[in-house]
Amino acid sequence: MNEILLTILAGVPITLLLTAGALVVGVLGGIPLVAARQSRAAILRLPARATIELLRGIPPIVWLFIIFFGLGTYVRLDAMSAAAIGLGLISCAYLAEIYRGGLAAIAKGQWEASAALGMPRTATLTRVIGPQVGRVCIPAAASYAIGLLKDTSVAFTIGVTEILYWANDQSRETSDAFWPFVLAAVVYIVMTIPCAWAARALDASLRKRVAR
Amino acid sequence: MISLWTAIWIVPTLVCNRIQFDPDFPPEVPVSETKHLPGQTDRPSESAGAVRLTSLVKRFGDHVVVNDVSMDVAAGEVVAIIGPSGAGKSTLLRCINLLERPDSGIVDVAGIQFDAATPVSGKDLARLRRHVGMVFQSFNLFPHLTVLRNVALPQERVLGISRTEAEEKAIRLLDRVGLKDKAKQYPGRCSGGQQQRIAIARALALGPQIMLFDEPTSALDPELGLEVLAVMRELAAEGMTMAVVTHEMHFARDVSDHLVVMADGAILEEGDPDRIFTDPEQPRTRQFLRAVLDR
């Protein structure tokens, strides 16, 4: 039992790395995507909407197969990178939508005050609106991140050596189809619950500093 | 993969100018050059610091909110705009700094002229707004910044001065509105009256020639309104050009040099405040004044 657990724990760094990688791609990539999505120019807005729908409308596992097996036939791509790219792109779409909700939540007066003060557009976005949107988005982004942490388990299907990979490995090794997976479940829950607590605490402390 | 990334990252960046998060921000700024009317640059003439609105019309859909209004604010003058709600007072005021773009008419502010028929360049808009400060009913302070940063940040970004210089000036202005000790607080920790005084300091920090007040005390309980009105009285005494939309009849009567009464998108009558308060010409004005004064 101990040995099974230790083997499964070996997958934790990979799971965390994959989650963090995809999240970084999503948090950054979501910004230009929401910018295009909210653009006045249809030439940006429509492709951005299409991209978001496409990324969200196809299951992660299918994306990973397309990238790893499909693109993999043309480009050398290891499983970890393929998973990070796939989950990262999907995260871009989800975070863009979270940002969009955040933008809608910012009081119109913040834009008006910035305009009336004659603040340049970049300063308005980076110093006034952006920081507030960031704060509004924390709860939604945090629950997305927790979902993402769980979703990294699909990377097992393309051979990334994360938690589920080792659980499956141990299941075959020990011919036990129960305990390795239950232990994997415990490992996941031990990681996700504190994340949720932390997000809630962070949100509560930042909530007051946003005008909605 | 590379081309997908290019599409996601580069394209929006390139066309950053087209990005718009809020339908009203920025007010329509078409790309073409602004056509200046003859003799109208930053002329520092006797009308500097003054506002002249000519035949302004503003519609929201089919609804005409401001209907062919012309109005002047002379340099150093305090104009109070009163009238029932829905009269178009705030909209008229917001046309002065082009937060609302009039559908027709001419806005002439601090010697810069804008014709509703001609598109305004971002540069001209910035120039206009440097001359005009605005105070809102809902304060609109930046909640994520300290009081000090609220007053300093616009200076840094608009006037391009250093953080130290901006914060020194911010402290001076906060002192002037009696809130120096709140500098390190966040606006959420301040009362409404304090927030509004901070908003006034923030606007003054940019050295405007004209100050617009859009119902600055309407969101405050009467006692807190007084401290805001006191700051405004001081400002008026110092000779600031002010246009004030207000429901504070005492303020309108005592402080303003010129009173404008609006109803249904038009000016009912205007002139000396004392004269209008004691002997209004229009029955509609009399009806309005009786309603607000007899409560």
PDB file of C-alpha atoms in Angstrom, chain A residues 25 28-36 38-41 43-44 51 55 67 71 85 88-89 92 103 106-129 131-132 135 208-211, chain B residues 1 4-5 8-9 11-13 15-22 24-29 94 97 99-100 125-126 129-130 132-134 136 138-145 149-150 153-158 163 186 188 202-203 206:
ATOM      1  CA  VAL A  25      -0.546  29.804 -21.260  1.00  0.00           C
ATOM      2  CA  LEU A  28      -1.587  35.166 -20.717  1.00  0.00           C
ATOM      3  CA  GLY A  29      -3.173  33.912 -23.931  1.00  0.00           C
ATOM      4  CA  GLY A  30      -6.641  34.756 -22.673  1.00  0.00           C
ATOM      5  CA  ILE A  31      -5.770  38.465 -22.647  1.00  0.00           C
ATOM      6  CA  PRO A  32      -5.259  38.990 -26.399  1.00  0.00           C
ATOM      7  CA  LEU A  33      -8.136  36.603 -27.024  1.00  0.00           C
ATOM      8  CA  VAL A  34     -10.580  38.635 -24.929  1.00  0.00           C
ATOM      9  CA  ALA A  35      -9.181  41.827 -26.460  1.00  0.00           C
ATOM     10  CA  ALA A  36      -9.972  40.502 -29.918  1.00  0.00           C
ATOM     11  CA  GLN A  38     -14.339  42.565 -27.467  1.00  0.00           C
ATOM     12  CA  SER A  39     -12.917  44.444 -30.424  1.00  0.00           C
ATOM     13  CA  ARG A  40     -15.076  46.791 -32.402  1.00  0.00           C
ATOM     14  CA  ALA A  41     -13.524  45.384 -35.589  1.00  0.00           C
ATOM     15  CA  ILE A  43     -12.352  41.039 -38.493  1.00  0.00           C
ATOM     16  CA  LEU A  44     -10.958  40.405 -35.005  1.00  0.00           C
ATOM     17  CA  THR A  51     -11.657  30.266 -31.758  1.00  0.00           C
ATOM     18  CA  LEU A  55     -11.550  25.401 -28.186  1.00  0.00           C
ATOM     19  CA  ILE A  67      -2.134  17.531 -31.252  1.00  0.00           C
ATOM     20  CA  LEU A  71       0.329  17.058 -35.391  1.00  0.00           C
ATOM     21  CA  ILE A  85      -0.153  23.053 -25.534  1.00  0.00           C
ATOM     22  CA  GLY A  88      -3.082  25.622 -22.550  1.00  0.00           C
ATOM     23  CA  LEU A  89      -5.061  26.502 -25.662  1.00  0.00           C
ATOM     24  CA  CYS A  92      -7.000  30.477 -23.220  1.00  0.00           C
ATOM     25  CA  LEU A 103     -14.828  43.333 -17.760  1.00  0.00           C
ATOM     26  CA  ILE A 106     -16.426  46.765 -13.803  1.00  0.00           C
ATOM     27  CA  ALA A 107     -18.527  49.857 -13.193  1.00  0.00           C
ATOM     28  CA  LYS A 108     -18.939  52.075 -16.239  1.00  0.00           C
ATOM     29  CA  GLY A 109     -17.880  55.029 -14.099  1.00  0.00           C
ATOM     30  CA  GLN A 110     -14.316  53.704 -14.042  1.00  0.00           C
ATOM     31  CA  TRP A 111     -14.080  54.067 -17.817  1.00  0.00           C
ATOM     32  CA  GLU A 112     -15.783  57.441 -17.697  1.00  0.00           C
ATOM     33  CA  ALA A 113     -13.548  58.801 -14.953  1.00  0.00           C
ATOM     34  CA  SER A 114     -10.463  57.657 -16.849  1.00  0.00           C
ATOM     35  CA  ALA A 115     -11.773  59.223 -20.040  1.00  0.00           C
ATOM     36  CA  ALA A 116     -12.709  62.473 -18.309  1.00  0.00           C
ATOM     37  CA  LEU A 117      -9.252  62.646 -16.748  1.00  0.00           C
ATOM     38  CA  GLY A 118      -7.810  62.255 -20.234  1.00  0.00           C
ATOM     39  CA  MET A 119      -5.941  59.081 -19.326  1.00  0.00           C
ATOM     40  CA  PRO A 120      -4.421  57.401 -22.375  1.00  0.00           C
ATOM     41  CA  ARG A 121      -6.096  54.150 -23.374  1.00  0.00           C
ATOM     42  CA  THR A 122      -3.119  51.978 -22.456  1.00  0.00           C
ATOM     43  CA  ALA A 123      -2.904  53.495 -18.989  1.00  0.00           C
ATOM     44  CA  THR A 124      -6.654  53.075 -18.537  1.00  0.00           C
ATOM     45  CA  LEU A 125      -6.418  49.402 -19.427  1.00  0.00           C
ATOM     46  CA  THR A 126      -3.236  48.552 -17.563  1.00  0.00           C
ATOM     47  CA  ARG A 127      -3.593  50.731 -14.474  1.00  0.00           C
ATOM     48  CA  VAL A 128      -7.318  51.150 -13.909  1.00  0.00           C
ATOM     49  CA  ILE A 129      -9.380  48.460 -15.587  1.00  0.00           C
ATOM     50  CA  PRO A 131      -6.087  45.335 -12.083  1.00  0.00           C
ATOM     51  CA  GLN A 132      -9.773  45.438 -11.178  1.00  0.00           C
ATOM     52  CA  ARG A 135      -9.439  40.879  -8.939  1.00  0.00           C
ATOM     53  CA  LYS A 208     -13.535  45.446  -1.538  1.00  0.00           C
ATOM     54  CA  ARG A 209     -11.115  47.074  -3.940  1.00  0.00           C
ATOM     55  CA  VAL A 210     -13.221  46.777  -7.050  1.00  0.00           C
ATOM     56  CA  ALA A 211     -15.890  49.148  -8.283  1.00  0.00           C
TER      57      ALA A 211
ATOM     58  CA  MET B   1       1.284  25.981 -34.144  1.00  0.00           C
ATOM     59  CA  LEU B   4      -1.979  29.957 -34.643  1.00  0.00           C
ATOM     60  CA  TRP B   5       0.019  31.751 -31.985  1.00  0.00           C
ATOM     61  CA  ILE B   8      -3.807  34.899 -31.275  1.00  0.00           C
ATOM     62  CA  TRP B   9      -1.086  37.253 -30.094  1.00  0.00           C
ATOM     63  CA  VAL B  11      -3.055  40.442 -34.632  1.00  0.00           C
ATOM     64  CA  PRO B  12      -4.874  41.938 -31.646  1.00  0.00           C
ATOM     65  CA  THR B  13      -1.731  43.752 -30.640  1.00  0.00           C
ATOM     66  CA  VAL B  15      -4.891  46.556 -34.112  1.00  0.00           C
ATOM     67  CA  CYS B  16      -4.850  47.545 -30.492  1.00  0.00           C
ATOM     68  CA  ASN B  17      -6.299  50.893 -31.463  1.00  0.00           C
ATOM     69  CA  ARG B  18      -9.493  49.229 -32.449  1.00  0.00           C
ATOM     70  CA  ILE B  19      -9.945  47.516 -29.136  1.00  0.00           C
ATOM     71  CA  GLN B  20     -13.002  48.539 -27.270  1.00  0.00           C
ATOM     72  CA  PHE B  21     -14.198  46.986 -24.071  1.00  0.00           C
ATOM     73  CA  ASP B  22     -17.012  49.311 -23.333  1.00  0.00           C
ATOM     74  CA  ASP B  24     -18.979  54.130 -24.620  1.00  0.00           C
ATOM     75  CA  PHE B  25     -15.224  54.119 -24.301  1.00  0.00           C
ATOM     76  CA  PRO B  26     -13.723  55.960 -25.902  1.00  0.00           C
ATOM     77  CA  PRO B  27     -16.448  58.094 -27.382  1.00  0.00           C
ATOM     78  CA  GLU B  28     -16.408  57.505 -31.131  1.00  0.00           C
ATOM     79  CA  VAL B  29     -13.039  58.536 -32.376  1.00  0.00           C
ATOM     80  CA  ARG B  94     -21.244  65.564 -20.451  1.00  0.00           C
ATOM     81  CA  ASN B  97     -15.965  67.223 -22.314  1.00  0.00           C
ATOM     82  CA  LEU B  99     -18.178  62.090 -22.716  1.00  0.00           C
ATOM     83  CA  GLU B 100     -21.333  62.262 -24.781  1.00  0.00           C
ATOM     84  CA  LEU B 125      -9.873  64.807 -27.336  1.00  0.00           C
ATOM     85  CA  ALA B 126      -6.888  64.491 -24.987  1.00  0.00           C
ATOM     86  CA  ARG B 129      -9.868  66.836 -21.477  1.00  0.00           C
ATOM     87  CA  ARG B 130      -6.693  68.340 -20.121  1.00  0.00           C
ATOM     88  CA  VAL B 132     -11.688  70.208 -18.350  1.00  0.00           C
ATOM     89  CA  GLY B 133     -11.979  68.435 -15.001  1.00  0.00           C
ATOM     90  CA  MET B 134     -15.071  66.480 -14.096  1.00  0.00           C
ATOM     91  CA  PHE B 136     -19.301  62.648 -10.959  1.00  0.00           C
ATOM     92  CA  SER B 138     -20.844  58.475  -8.026  1.00  0.00           C
ATOM     93  CA  PHE B 139     -17.295  59.768  -7.344  1.00  0.00           C
ATOM     94  CA  ASN B 140     -15.726  57.070  -9.549  1.00  0.00           C
ATOM     95  CA  LEU B 141     -12.522  56.848  -7.572  1.00  0.00           C
ATOM     96  CA  PHE B 142     -10.263  53.930  -8.439  1.00  0.00           C
ATOM     97  CA  PRO B 143     -11.009  51.446  -5.639  1.00  0.00           C
ATOM     98  CA  HIS B 144      -7.813  49.424  -6.064  1.00  0.00           C
ATOM     99  CA  LEU B 145      -5.559  52.442  -5.502  1.00  0.00           C
ATOM    100  CA  ARG B 149      -2.377  57.078  -5.863  1.00  0.00           C
ATOM    101  CA  ASN B 150      -5.836  58.079  -7.061  1.00  0.00           C
ATOM    102  CA  LEU B 153      -1.691  58.375 -11.110  1.00  0.00           C
ATOM    103  CA  PRO B 154      -3.590  60.583 -13.576  1.00  0.00           C
ATOM    104  CA  GLN B 155      -0.929  63.277 -13.217  1.00  0.00           C
ATOM    105  CA  GLU B 156       1.792  60.769 -14.055  1.00  0.00           C
ATOM    106  CA  ARG B 157      -0.101  59.380 -17.035  1.00  0.00           C
ATOM    107  CA  VAL B 158      -1.611  62.568 -18.414  1.00  0.00           C
ATOM    108  CA  ARG B 163       5.847  59.840  -9.336  1.00  0.00           C
ATOM    109  CA  TYR B 186      -8.245  53.074   0.187  1.00  0.00           C
ATOM    110  CA  GLY B 188     -13.577  52.227   0.308  1.00  0.00           C
ATOM    111  CA  ARG B 202      -7.946  64.266  -8.431  1.00  0.00           C
ATOM    112  CA  ALA B 203      -9.504  66.477 -11.078  1.00  0.00           C
ATOM    113  CA  LEU B 206      -4.387  68.066 -13.659  1.00  0.00           C
TER     114      LEU B 206
END
